[in-house]
PDB file of C-alpha atoms and ligand atoms in Angstrom:
ATOM      1  CA  UNK V   1      11.028  13.857  20.693  1.00  0.00           C
ATOM      2  CA  UNK V   2       7.638  14.735  22.385  1.00  0.00           C
ATOM      3  CA  UNK V   3       4.912  12.161  22.790  1.00  0.00           C
ATOM      4  CA  UNK V   4       1.245  12.595  23.706  1.00  0.00           C
ATOM      5  CA  UNK V   5      -1.406  10.131  24.743  1.00  0.00           C
ATOM      6  CA  UNK V   6      -5.274  10.611  25.087  1.00  0.00           C
ATOM      7  CA  UNK V   7      -8.137   8.036  25.460  1.00  0.00           C
ATOM      8  CA  UNK V   8     -11.706   9.107  24.967  1.00  0.00           C
ATOM      9  CA  UNK V   9     -14.974   7.201  25.190  1.00  0.00           C
ATOM     10  CA  UNK V  10     -17.568   6.708  22.593  1.00  0.00           C
ATOM     11  CA  UNK V  11     -20.924   5.259  23.622  1.00  0.00           C
ATOM     12  CA  UNK V  12     -23.578   4.818  20.847  1.00  0.00           C
ATOM     13  CA  UNK V  13     -27.292   4.229  21.420  1.00  0.00           C
ATOM     14  CA  UNK V  14     -27.211   2.127  18.212  1.00  0.00           C
ATOM     15  CA  UNK V  15     -25.411  -1.242  17.506  1.00  0.00           C
ATOM     16  CA  UNK V  16     -23.828   0.236  14.384  1.00  0.00           C
ATOM     17  CA  UNK V  17     -22.825   3.851  13.738  1.00  0.00           C
ATOM     18  CA  UNK V  18     -20.214   6.092  12.005  1.00  0.00           C
ATOM     19  CA  UNK V  19     -19.072   9.023  13.863  1.00  0.00           C
ATOM     20  CA  UNK V  20     -16.743  11.784  12.495  1.00  0.00           C
ATOM     21  CA  UNK V  21     -13.877  12.216  15.010  1.00  0.00           C
ATOM     22  CA  UNK V  22     -11.715  14.627  12.835  1.00  0.00           C
ATOM     23  CA  UNK V  23     -12.154  17.539  15.085  1.00  0.00           C
ATOM     24  CA  UNK V  24     -11.538  15.582  18.193  1.00  0.00           C
ATOM     25  CA  UNK V  25      -8.049  14.575  16.527  1.00  0.00           C
ATOM     26  CA  UNK V  26      -7.296  18.112  15.638  1.00  0.00           C
ATOM     27  CA  UNK V  27      -7.848  19.253  19.239  1.00  0.00           C
ATOM     28  CA  UNK V  28      -5.537  16.565  20.419  1.00  0.00           C
ATOM     29  CA  UNK V  29      -2.908  17.742  18.043  1.00  0.00           C
ATOM     30  CA  UNK V  30      -3.208  21.449  19.296  1.00  0.00           C
ATOM     31  CA  UNK V  31      -3.155  20.182  22.899  1.00  0.00           C
ATOM     32  CA  UNK V  32       0.022  18.083  22.253  1.00  0.00           C
ATOM     33  CA  UNK V  33       1.811  21.211  20.860  1.00  0.00           C
ATOM     34  CA  UNK V  34       3.562  18.871  18.193  1.00  0.00           C
ATOM     35  CA  UNK V  35       4.165  20.694  15.034  1.00  0.00           C
ATOM     36  CA  UNK V  36       5.821  17.927  12.863  1.00  0.00           C
ATOM     37  CA  UNK V  37       5.113  14.185  13.447  1.00  0.00           C
ATOM     38  CA  UNK V  38       2.659  11.509  13.421  1.00  0.00           C
ATOM     39  CA  UNK V  39      -0.879  10.774  14.876  1.00  0.00           C
ATOM     40  CA  UNK V  40      -2.067   7.222  15.440  1.00  0.00           C
ATOM     41  CA  UNK V  41      -5.624   6.512  16.309  1.00  0.00           C
ATOM     42  CA  UNK V  42      -7.291   3.143  17.071  1.00  0.00           C
ATOM     43  CA  UNK V  43     -10.075   1.860  19.164  1.00  0.00           C
ATOM     44  CA  UNK V  44      -9.008  -0.317  22.042  1.00  0.00           C
ATOM     45  CA  UNK V  45     -11.611  -2.889  21.093  1.00  0.00           C
ATOM     46  CA  UNK V  46     -12.020  -5.635  18.401  1.00  0.00           C
ATOM     47  CA  UNK V  47     -15.609  -4.836  17.263  1.00  0.00           C
ATOM     48  CA  UNK V  48     -15.028  -1.278  15.999  1.00  0.00           C
ATOM     49  CA  UNK V  49     -12.830   0.628  13.454  1.00  0.00           C
ATOM     50  CA  UNK V  50     -11.161   3.890  12.850  1.00  0.00           C
ATOM     51  CA  UNK V  51     -10.916   4.713   9.124  1.00  0.00           C
ATOM     52  CA  UNK V  52     -10.684   7.660   6.652  1.00  0.00           C
ATOM     53  CA  UNK V  53     -13.245   8.303   4.037  1.00  0.00           C
ATOM     54  CA  UNK V  54     -15.896  10.879   2.780  1.00  0.00           C
ATOM     55  CA  UNK V  55     -18.350  12.661   5.136  1.00  0.00           C
ATOM     56  CA  UNK V  56     -21.171  11.869   2.963  1.00  0.00           C
ATOM     57  CA  UNK V  57     -24.426  10.162   4.223  1.00  0.00           C
ATOM     58  CA  UNK V  58     -25.113   8.230   1.146  1.00  0.00           C
ATOM     59  CA  UNK V  59     -21.746   6.665   1.220  1.00  0.00           C
ATOM     60  CA  UNK V  60     -22.178   5.775   4.924  1.00  0.00           C
ATOM     61  CA  UNK V  61     -25.551   4.082   4.048  1.00  0.00           C
ATOM     62  CA  UNK V  62     -23.504   2.296   1.078  1.00  0.00           C
ATOM     63  CA  UNK V  63     -20.959   1.055   3.673  1.00  0.00           C
ATOM     64  CA  UNK V  64     -23.863  -0.214   5.920  1.00  0.00           C
ATOM     65  CA  UNK V  65     -25.380  -2.002   3.029  1.00  0.00           C
ATOM     66  CA  UNK V  66     -22.219  -3.520   1.792  1.00  0.00           C
ATOM     67  CA  UNK V  67     -20.968  -4.666   5.258  1.00  0.00           C
ATOM     68  CA  UNK V  68     -24.494  -6.345   6.002  1.00  0.00           C
ATOM     69  CA  UNK V  69     -24.008  -8.158   2.608  1.00  0.00           C
ATOM     70  CA  UNK V  70     -20.545  -9.393   3.497  1.00  0.00           C
ATOM     71  CA  UNK V  71     -21.291 -10.138   7.052  1.00  0.00           C
ATOM     72  CA  UNK V  72     -24.877  -9.885   7.993  1.00  0.00           C
ATOM     73  CA  UNK V  73     -25.673  -9.408  11.735  1.00  0.00           C
ATOM     74  CA  UNK V  74     -28.492 -12.226  11.487  1.00  0.00           C
ATOM     75  CA  UNK V  75     -29.072 -15.119  11.861  1.00  0.00           C
ATOM     76  CA  UNK V  76     -26.770 -15.127  14.913  1.00  0.00           C
ATOM     77  CA  UNK V  77     -26.674 -18.925  14.643  1.00  0.00           C
ATOM     78  CA  UNK V  78     -24.851 -18.749  11.385  1.00  0.00           C
ATOM     79  CA  UNK V  79     -21.595 -17.920  13.123  1.00  0.00           C
ATOM     80  CA  UNK V  80     -19.196 -20.188  15.181  1.00  0.00           C
ATOM     81  CA  UNK V  81     -18.224 -17.322  17.294  1.00  0.00           C
ATOM     82  CA  UNK V  82     -21.743 -16.703  18.648  1.00  0.00           C
ATOM     83  CA  UNK V  83     -21.892 -19.498  21.136  1.00  0.00           C
ATOM     84  CA  UNK V  84     -21.938 -16.871  24.106  1.00  0.00           C
ATOM     85  CA  UNK V  85     -21.992 -13.815  22.147  1.00  0.00           C
ATOM     86  CA  UNK V  86     -23.984 -12.329  19.262  1.00  0.00           C
ATOM     87  CA  UNK V  87     -21.232 -10.112  17.629  1.00  0.00           C
ATOM     88  CA  UNK V  88     -19.358 -12.253  15.086  1.00  0.00           C
ATOM     89  CA  UNK V  89     -20.626  -9.888  12.422  1.00  0.00           C
ATOM     90  CA  UNK V  90     -19.015  -7.094  14.346  1.00  0.00           C
ATOM     91  CA  UNK V  91     -15.515  -8.644  14.373  1.00  0.00           C
ATOM     92  CA  UNK V  92     -15.788  -9.323  10.680  1.00  0.00           C
ATOM     93  CA  UNK V  93     -16.939  -5.858   9.766  1.00  0.00           C
ATOM     94  CA  UNK V  94     -14.284  -4.237  11.947  1.00  0.00           C
ATOM     95  CA  UNK V  95     -11.607  -6.363  10.214  1.00  0.00           C
ATOM     96  CA  UNK V  96     -12.723  -5.225   6.736  1.00  0.00           C
ATOM     97  CA  UNK V  97     -12.985  -1.473   7.856  1.00  0.00           C
ATOM     98  CA  UNK V  98      -9.546  -1.369   9.509  1.00  0.00           C
ATOM     99  CA  UNK V  99      -8.099  -1.074  12.993  1.00  0.00           C
ATOM    100  CA  UNK V 100      -6.323   2.338  12.900  1.00  0.00           C
ATOM    101  CA  UNK V 101      -5.207   5.389  10.900  1.00  0.00           C
ATOM    102  CA  UNK V 102      -1.922   7.035  10.986  1.00  0.00           C
ATOM    103  CA  UNK V 103      -1.906  10.724   9.792  1.00  0.00           C
ATOM    104  CA  UNK V 104       0.964  13.103   9.093  1.00  0.00           C
ATOM    105  CA  UNK V 105       0.983  16.315  11.412  1.00  0.00           C
ATOM    106  CA  UNK V 106       2.563  19.220   9.278  1.00  0.00           C
ATOM    107  CA  UNK V 107       2.776  22.647  10.692  1.00  0.00           C
ATOM    108  CA  UNK V 108       0.745  21.867  13.770  1.00  0.00           C
ATOM    109  CA  UNK V 109      -2.166  20.377  11.663  1.00  0.00           C
ATOM    110  CA  UNK V 110      -3.489  17.063  10.515  1.00  0.00           C
ATOM    111  CA  UNK V 111      -2.232  16.689   6.983  1.00  0.00           C
ATOM    112  CA  UNK V 112      -5.289  15.319   5.358  1.00  0.00           C
ATOM    113  CA  UNK V 113      -6.574  15.402   1.776  1.00  0.00           C
ATOM    114  CA  UNK V 114      -9.590  17.766   0.662  1.00  0.00           C
ATOM    115  CA  UNK V 115     -12.156  15.170   1.388  1.00  0.00           C
ATOM    116  CA  UNK V 116     -10.408  12.951   3.943  1.00  0.00           C
ATOM    117  CA  UNK V 117     -12.333  12.722   7.177  1.00  0.00           C
ATOM    118  CA  UNK V 118     -11.586  10.404  10.081  1.00  0.00           C
ATOM    119  CA  UNK V 119     -14.373   8.115  11.336  1.00  0.00           C
ATOM    120  CA  UNK V 120     -14.987   5.877  14.164  1.00  0.00           C
ATOM    121  CA  UNK V 121     -17.108   2.795  13.075  1.00  0.00           C
ATOM    122  CA  UNK V 122     -19.135   1.058  15.660  1.00  0.00           C
ATOM    123  CA  UNK V 123     -20.288  -2.469  14.885  1.00  0.00           C
ATOM    124  CA  UNK V 124     -21.321  -3.593  18.583  1.00  0.00           C
ATOM    125  CA  UNK V 125     -22.248  -0.409  20.346  1.00  0.00           C
ATOM    126  CA  UNK V 126     -24.643   0.415  23.243  1.00  0.00           C
ATOM    127  CA  UNK V 127     -21.712   0.190  25.593  1.00  0.00           C
ATOM    128  CA  UNK V 128     -18.573   2.367  26.464  1.00  0.00           C
ATOM    129  CA  UNK V 129     -15.746   2.041  23.894  1.00  0.00           C
ATOM    130  CA  UNK V 130     -12.218   3.504  24.489  1.00  0.00           C
ATOM    131  CA  UNK V 131     -10.347   5.182  21.604  1.00  0.00           C
ATOM    132  CA  UNK V 132      -6.688   5.743  21.647  1.00  0.00           C
ATOM    133  CA  UNK V 133      -4.943   8.856  20.187  1.00  0.00           C
ATOM    134  CA  UNK V 134      -1.115   8.687  20.298  1.00  0.00           C
ATOM    135  CA  UNK V 135       0.980  11.557  18.905  1.00  0.00           C
ATOM    136  CA  UNK V 136       4.756  11.651  18.449  1.00  0.00           C
ATOM    137  CA  UNK V 137       7.089  14.380  16.988  1.00  0.00           C
ATOM    138  CA  UNK V 138       8.563  17.679  17.708  1.00  0.00           C
TER     139      UNK V 138
HETATM  140 ZN1  LIG B 201     -17.147 -11.342  20.144  1.00  0.00          ZN
END
């Protein structure tokens, strides 16, 4: 069995942002040379997510509105976590949106559905965040 590991950095100017990372993952699959296997991708942080959904800006705005209803950023004082930090909402948003994705690799390609795209969801940005790609297979 072969294995491949890569870590890349995402640094957003905004506190919250959704970034399509599908091409980055496809490039990693090519680099790995693995034709049949599994790809795992997750942020190495607890205030951002990797998830699969539609690349449609209206839907991304709907996610933003929905997450702000469930775990509003402000007032910061409403959260127990915000003693020394202001990112309690980001921890909660990350939990709802998920930690990682696992994608089958078939015939050297990501085996995704027609409308499936992979996103990095930042909920406490403006700093470097590391994202792990791990691929195993043959
Ligand atoms: Zn925190």
